[in-house]
Amino acid sequence: MARYFLTRLRIEGFRGINNENHPLDLKFKRSAVNSVFAPNGFGKSSIYDALSFAIFGRVKRLDNLQAADQASVYYHNHFHSGACATIALTLEPDDGGRPIEVVVRRDAQHEREITSPSGHPDPEGLLNNLRADFVLLDYATFQAFINDTALDRGRTFSGLLGLSQLSEFRQAMQMLAETRAINTDFKIETLEQQQRLAKEACQRAAQRISEGVQLVLGTPPADPFDAVAVSSSLMTALRRAPLIASFFSGPDFASVDFASARRAIHDAEGGAAKDRLSEVLRDIADLEALSPGVAEGDEQQALRKLIEDRERAASETRGLLFRDMYKSVERVLQSGLWTDLDRCPACEAVPDIVPATHIAAQLSRFEALRSIEDQHAMHAQASWLTRLKKLEDSKLLAAGDEAPIADQVIAAVTAATITSAELAAAIERLRVLERRRADTVNALQSERTRIEQTLPPSLVRLTQQVEVASQVQSALCDLAKHQEMERSAASKLKRRAAWKQFISSASRKFAEAEAELSKNKIAAVEAEYRSLFSQIMVGQEVVPKLQRPARSQDLHLRLEKFYGLTDLAARPLLSESYRNAFAMALFLSAALRSKGAARFMVLDDVTSSFDAGHQWNLMEVLRTRVSVSANPDGLQCIILSHDGLLERYFDRRSNGTDWHHHRLEGRPPNGVLLARAQESERLRALAVAELNNGKVRQAEPLIRQYLEYKLLQIISKVGIPVPFDFAMRDHNRTVQNCLDAINAAVSLHKMAGTLIMEHAKLVKMQNVLVPALVGNWVAHYETGLISSLSPSVLLGVLDKVDDFANCFQYQCSCKGNKNYRYFKSLQAKHCSC
Amino acid sequence: MVGRFQFDANRTPAENIALFLDHLDEDQPEFAALLRANLKLVVPLPLQAAQRYVRRAEFNRCVERALDTPVAEEPKEATPRGVANEPAAIAE
């Protein structure tokens, strides 16, 4: 996979950079450390923000502002007439492919648009791929890394090592594999309850079948669950009675018409006593089917406990109104409209606890209550409640003055509103009805005995067998129904158990693989970050160490050695500069290991806590170990700095091939900002274009920059000596001071008789060019009266600047064509041309 | 489940996650497909805990629906159950 260098950056209308129609144009060398110096307020941070917006789609420092600050309107430069920002990046692949240009535009409606003039098919995807934690680094990043909690630090470091995506995936897997969540979301307890109830119902049906078969055949069935065998044996037996044989001659016991069979017996026998016997037998069977189940006590106890749990959980919340309020606050916090996350959006105070954490805790109480309420529904199907309903519905047990309560209780259980008192009342009602049922069964049994004594024995027996067989038919039907319910619940539970096993195993495997990779990666960077740290801070007395507990995201900063002591915590012991050096060493070592698309890193004022010596050490680390120029697997470094002392270092290094330095000049935030490294010819062309359009104000900074550039070029190329203040202080490098230094040096050499400049040029310089530049530019510029000059005068100034530079040049034909070349010094040329 | 899984240090995180899902495919393709299809609900993982519960519940709802949708009928048990009673004579 190709990785990308950032070789060019153009910015217009973004933050402190106006540059309307003349984008700030920075060119970076891929195999050099690139430095950009700018005094405070000259748009250096705007460059950093522009890259942040282009690559990450946001500017962190703006996003962190309070909503009242309306950060979104401060992305574009407020002096830009189009109120839109344009950031163009040129990315050069390291595999020799063609450079790719990506333009990120933020229009007046704050819409972000990404295009690729060079024709890349997915410029947005390309920018997304550049999102690595080391691409944009500033002082705050290092400080945050040190001051973060071990967990946040661990997450940041995972990101640096390219593990954050894996870490996030692991957390997602762990969340999905959590047993409690699976049990709740997949309603495991409800299904288990359904399965248990269905099983109990099957047992009860089997019991009825067994007793019925025993009554009809004299022996119990071998397996009451075997519906085919039970049906077949009953059909065969009942077919033997000629009176009813025709009703049992079909193939299917389930479709036997027992009503017709009863009528046949009734017709053969006649009499109200027979009717009553049938009725009594049916009633006895019906009431016996309503006898108590073995699990009723447990069910009631479970519901009682659930009600208590619910009442306790409800007392920990403050009702639906508060839940709605918490949810509203949560929505506000998540909407992004509220950016001060330490402040509560409801009361606008800053509580001791972070509002999001408090809200999550409160909502989790409602969640717990909801979970308990959800469990109520399955209790509505409990066997004792079903029995209560049937007992109340039974006409045999009805008492005139009793209003039924079962429906009400079932509804209250389903809605999770039942109280302990209502439960107690329902249990008492069940007890009363059960006693009534037992009494009624006893009374019916007595009546049955009485009637049987008045009827012919054979038909009594046959009637009894038909009625019992009818009950067995109903029990078989119940058995089939509940067996299906049990099978369905069991099948669902089996599938859920398989999923649970799958997701748990997958989560465990992923976590193990990630822990191993993380361990290996940390071990792999260890030697590197220690060595980098040692080079930045010089010495072996302090040796840092990272500690990551197994299967944890935490990352602890330790010291393996500290002036002879061992294994100590780094944060409380190290000074700020050492802590930052530790963080920098970690970031750099991780960045060097990165295989991501970004092969560049931008460092914005990262040396603030360092003295000059340590600043120099860090720069040397970047130059000799991180930069591509010294390390074939290294990165392109781009340093942004406002430090005047560091610029001396940048200046000195930029004479070599491994360093490329820019200095920002101009008039931000409303004027044009330019990089001195931008070609002087481009500056000149821009100035000429503005003057030709009559735009004196716009041309002014360009002329000034061109003039300064040329004068400083003469000083640098020809080796003009300058005063100490001129060399050390930026604000002393004025046009007048440059001219003074040049004039002084020329006069000195002239008096010494060593001046190499032709006499005619000397005369022109002293009598024409210097007065013209001072008169037409310096005097007006320094008094702020530049607008009083016409474009034609200023075009003349540009020509005079070129003529002035030409006084210090000679024609050289060493390389074939004749070229103008600066003198080596005021007393010598580079060659003999 | 098939054996241990290891990430390839030379691959990107996205490639490694894809490798992991392929690894799950080898063992339980149906569940692996279910995980793949619904991953977008939980990755990226929301920062807020409450939001995570919501996403997790939504993920599990989708999985539950899929688990309860029969794909192919499971083979029925062929074990004979019980022995039919011999028909008994009706008592005179």
PDB file of N, CA and C in Angstrom, chain A residues 33 531-539 577-578 581 584-585 588 606-607 610-626 639 646 649-650 652-653 659:
ATOM      1  N   VAL A  33      13.621  17.694   6.588  1.00  0.00           N
ATOM      2  CA  VAL A  33      12.789  18.251   7.659  1.00  0.00           C
ATOM      3  C   VAL A  33      12.358  19.624   7.167  1.00  0.00           C
ATOM      4  N   SER A 531      15.602   4.930  23.411  1.00  0.00           N
ATOM      5  CA  SER A 531      16.754   5.535  22.757  1.00  0.00           C
ATOM      6  C   SER A 531      16.450   6.993  22.368  1.00  0.00           C
ATOM      7  N   LEU A 532      15.239   7.233  21.853  1.00  0.00           N
ATOM      8  CA  LEU A 532      14.859   8.606  21.479  1.00  0.00           C
ATOM      9  C   LEU A 532      14.831   9.501  22.718  1.00  0.00           C
ATOM     10  N   PHE A 533      14.257   8.962  23.787  1.00  0.00           N
ATOM     11  CA  PHE A 533      14.181   9.731  25.035  1.00  0.00           C
ATOM     12  C   PHE A 533      15.594  10.074  25.521  1.00  0.00           C
ATOM     13  N   SER A 534      16.456   9.087  25.462  1.00  0.00           N
ATOM     14  CA  SER A 534      17.827   9.295  25.931  1.00  0.00           C
ATOM     15  C   SER A 534      18.535  10.348  25.087  1.00  0.00           C
ATOM     16  N   GLN A 535      18.238  10.355  23.777  1.00  0.00           N
ATOM     17  CA  GLN A 535      18.904  11.336  22.908  1.00  0.00           C
ATOM     18  C   GLN A 535      18.355  12.750  23.139  1.00  0.00           C
ATOM     19  N   ILE A 536      17.042  12.833  23.394  1.00  0.00           N
ATOM     20  CA  ILE A 536      16.468  14.175  23.613  1.00  0.00           C
ATOM     21  C   ILE A 536      16.947  14.731  24.960  1.00  0.00           C
ATOM     22  N   MET A 537      16.898  13.898  26.009  1.00  0.00           N
ATOM     23  CA  MET A 537      17.202  14.406  27.347  1.00  0.00           C
ATOM     24  C   MET A 537      18.669  14.181  27.737  1.00  0.00           C
ATOM     25  N   VAL A 538      19.404  13.474  26.928  1.00  0.00           N
ATOM     26  CA  VAL A 538      20.826  13.207  27.116  1.00  0.00           C
ATOM     27  C   VAL A 538      21.087  12.449  28.427  1.00  0.00           C
ATOM     28  N   GLY A 539      21.519  11.201  28.276  1.00  0.00           N
ATOM     29  CA  GLY A 539      21.923  10.456  29.468  1.00  0.00           C
ATOM     30  C   GLY A 539      21.125   9.190  29.661  1.00  0.00           C
ATOM     31  N   SER A 577       9.510  18.957  31.403  1.00  0.00           N
ATOM     32  CA  SER A 577      10.263  18.725  30.170  1.00  0.00           C
ATOM     33  C   SER A 577      10.526  17.235  29.976  1.00  0.00           C
ATOM     34  N   TYR A 578      10.832  16.522  31.085  1.00  0.00           N
ATOM     35  CA  TYR A 578      11.083  15.074  30.976  1.00  0.00           C
ATOM     36  C   TYR A 578       9.802  14.328  30.599  1.00  0.00           C
ATOM     37  N   ALA A 581       9.197  14.909  27.032  1.00  0.00           N
ATOM     38  CA  ALA A 581      10.159  14.145  26.226  1.00  0.00           C
ATOM     39  C   ALA A 581       9.745  12.673  26.168  1.00  0.00           C
ATOM     40  N   MET A 584       6.899  12.525  23.753  1.00  0.00           N
ATOM     41  CA  MET A 584       7.385  12.706  22.376  1.00  0.00           C
ATOM     42  C   MET A 584       8.092  11.450  21.878  1.00  0.00           C
ATOM     43  N   ALA A 585       8.929  10.890  22.739  1.00  0.00           N
ATOM     44  CA  ALA A 585       9.664   9.684  22.346  1.00  0.00           C
ATOM     45  C   ALA A 585       8.690   8.565  21.997  1.00  0.00           C
ATOM     46  N   LEU A 588       6.923   9.474  18.646  1.00  0.00           N
ATOM     47  CA  LEU A 588       7.820   9.337  17.495  1.00  0.00           C
ATOM     48  C   LEU A 588       8.115   7.866  17.209  1.00  0.00           C
ATOM     49  N   VAL A 606       6.073  22.252  19.543  1.00  0.00           N
ATOM     50  CA  VAL A 606       6.169  21.142  20.492  1.00  0.00           C
ATOM     51  C   VAL A 606       7.328  21.322  21.472  1.00  0.00           C
ATOM     52  N   THR A 607       8.112  22.389  21.292  1.00  0.00           N
ATOM     53  CA  THR A 607       9.316  22.512  22.117  1.00  0.00           C
ATOM     54  C   THR A 607       9.152  23.499  23.261  1.00  0.00           C
ATOM     55  N   PHE A 610      10.999  23.079  26.515  1.00  0.00           N
ATOM     56  CA  PHE A 610      12.429  22.772  26.446  1.00  0.00           C
ATOM     57  C   PHE A 610      13.287  24.035  26.457  1.00  0.00           C
ATOM     58  N   ASP A 611      14.456  23.920  27.056  1.00  0.00           N
ATOM     59  CA  ASP A 611      15.423  24.995  26.909  1.00  0.00           C
ATOM     60  C   ASP A 611      16.101  24.827  25.545  1.00  0.00           C
ATOM     61  N   ALA A 612      16.992  25.778  25.211  1.00  0.00           N
ATOM     62  CA  ALA A 612      17.577  25.779  23.860  1.00  0.00           C
ATOM     63  C   ALA A 612      18.302  24.469  23.556  1.00  0.00           C
ATOM     64  N   GLY A 613      19.008  23.932  24.553  1.00  0.00           N
ATOM     65  CA  GLY A 613      19.781  22.712  24.333  1.00  0.00           C
ATOM     66  C   GLY A 613      18.891  21.538  23.988  1.00  0.00           C
ATOM     67  N   HIS A 614      17.806  21.382  24.749  1.00  0.00           N
ATOM     68  CA  HIS A 614      16.908  20.258  24.497  1.00  0.00           C
ATOM     69  C   HIS A 614      16.118  20.451  23.206  1.00  0.00           C
ATOM     70  N   GLN A 615      15.826  21.726  22.894  1.00  0.00           N
ATOM     71  CA  GLN A 615      15.170  21.995  21.596  1.00  0.00           C
ATOM     72  C   GLN A 615      16.076  21.486  20.477  1.00  0.00           C
ATOM     73  N   TRP A 616      17.344  21.810  20.603  1.00  0.00           N
ATOM     74  CA  TRP A 616      18.312  21.413  19.581  1.00  0.00           C
ATOM     75  C   TRP A 616      18.377  19.887  19.497  1.00  0.00           C
ATOM     76  N   ASN A 617      18.374  19.239  20.674  1.00  0.00           N
ATOM     77  CA  ASN A 617      18.411  17.766  20.688  1.00  0.00           C
ATOM     78  C   ASN A 617      17.216  17.185  19.930  1.00  0.00           C
ATOM     79  N   LEU A 618      16.041  17.756  20.203  1.00  0.00           N
ATOM     80  CA  LEU A 618      14.838  17.236  19.542  1.00  0.00           C
ATOM     81  C   LEU A 618      14.935  17.424  18.024  1.00  0.00           C
ATOM     82  N   MET A 619      15.414  18.614  17.612  1.00  0.00           N
ATOM     83  CA  MET A 619      15.542  18.866  16.170  1.00  0.00           C
ATOM     84  C   MET A 619      16.516  17.874  15.538  1.00  0.00           C
ATOM     85  N   GLU A 620      17.583  17.580  16.276  1.00  0.00           N
ATOM     86  CA  GLU A 620      18.570  16.632  15.749  1.00  0.00           C
ATOM     87  C   GLU A 620      17.973  15.215  15.650  1.00  0.00           C
ATOM     88  N   VAL A 621      17.122  14.875  16.630  1.00  0.00           N
ATOM     89  CA  VAL A 621      16.438  13.575  16.579  1.00  0.00           C
ATOM     90  C   VAL A 621      15.581  13.499  15.325  1.00  0.00           C
ATOM     91  N   LEU A 622      14.853  14.595  15.063  1.00  0.00           N
ATOM     92  CA  LEU A 622      13.989  14.603  13.877  1.00  0.00           C
ATOM     93  C   LEU A 622      14.836  14.503  12.608  1.00  0.00           C
ATOM     94  N   ARG A 623      15.921  15.236  12.585  1.00  0.00           N
ATOM     95  CA  ARG A 623      16.747  15.286  11.373  1.00  0.00           C
ATOM     96  C   ARG A 623      17.497  13.970  11.138  1.00  0.00           C
ATOM     97  N   THR A 624      18.047  13.402  12.221  1.00  0.00           N
ATOM     98  CA  THR A 624      18.955  12.265  12.030  1.00  0.00           C
ATOM     99  C   THR A 624      18.297  10.908  12.212  1.00  0.00           C
ATOM    100  N   ARG A 625      17.073  10.879  12.796  1.00  0.00           N
ATOM    101  CA  ARG A 625      16.474   9.566  13.040  1.00  0.00           C
ATOM    102  C   ARG A 625      15.070   9.410  12.485  1.00  0.00           C
ATOM    103  N   VAL A 626      14.346  10.517  12.438  1.00  0.00           N
ATOM    104  CA  VAL A 626      12.942  10.398  12.009  1.00  0.00           C
ATOM    105  C   VAL A 626      12.786  10.741  10.532  1.00  0.00           C
ATOM    106  N   ILE A 639       7.729  21.082  10.774  1.00  0.00           N
ATOM    107  CA  ILE A 639       7.746  21.712  12.089  1.00  0.00           C
ATOM    108  C   ILE A 639       7.222  23.143  11.962  1.00  0.00           C
ATOM    109  N   LEU A 646      15.111  29.001  17.733  1.00  0.00           N
ATOM    110  CA  LEU A 646      15.055  27.813  16.868  1.00  0.00           C
ATOM    111  C   LEU A 646      15.228  28.207  15.410  1.00  0.00           C
ATOM    112  N   TYR A 649      18.581  28.003  14.196  1.00  0.00           N
ATOM    113  CA  TYR A 649      18.931  26.619  13.857  1.00  0.00           C
ATOM    114  C   TYR A 649      18.370  26.252  12.472  1.00  0.00           C
ATOM    115  N   PHE A 650      17.100  26.634  12.246  1.00  0.00           N
ATOM    116  CA  PHE A 650      16.470  26.327  10.954  1.00  0.00           C
ATOM    117  C   PHE A 650      17.262  26.971   9.818  1.00  0.00           C
ATOM    118  N   ARG A 652      20.337  27.893   9.735  1.00  0.00           N
ATOM    119  CA  ARG A 652      21.650  27.288   9.509  1.00  0.00           C
ATOM    120  C   ARG A 652      21.505  25.951   8.781  1.00  0.00           C
ATOM    121  N   ARG A 653      20.525  25.174   9.212  1.00  0.00           N
ATOM    122  CA  ARG A 653      20.362  23.848   8.617  1.00  0.00           C
ATOM    123  C   ARG A 653      19.869  23.938   7.175  1.00  0.00           C
ATOM    124  N   TRP A 659      17.245  19.871   5.117  1.00  0.00           N
ATOM    125  CA  TRP A 659      16.349  20.795   5.846  1.00  0.00           C
ATOM    126  C   TRP A 659      15.798  21.823   4.863  1.00  0.00           C
TER     127      TRP A 659
END
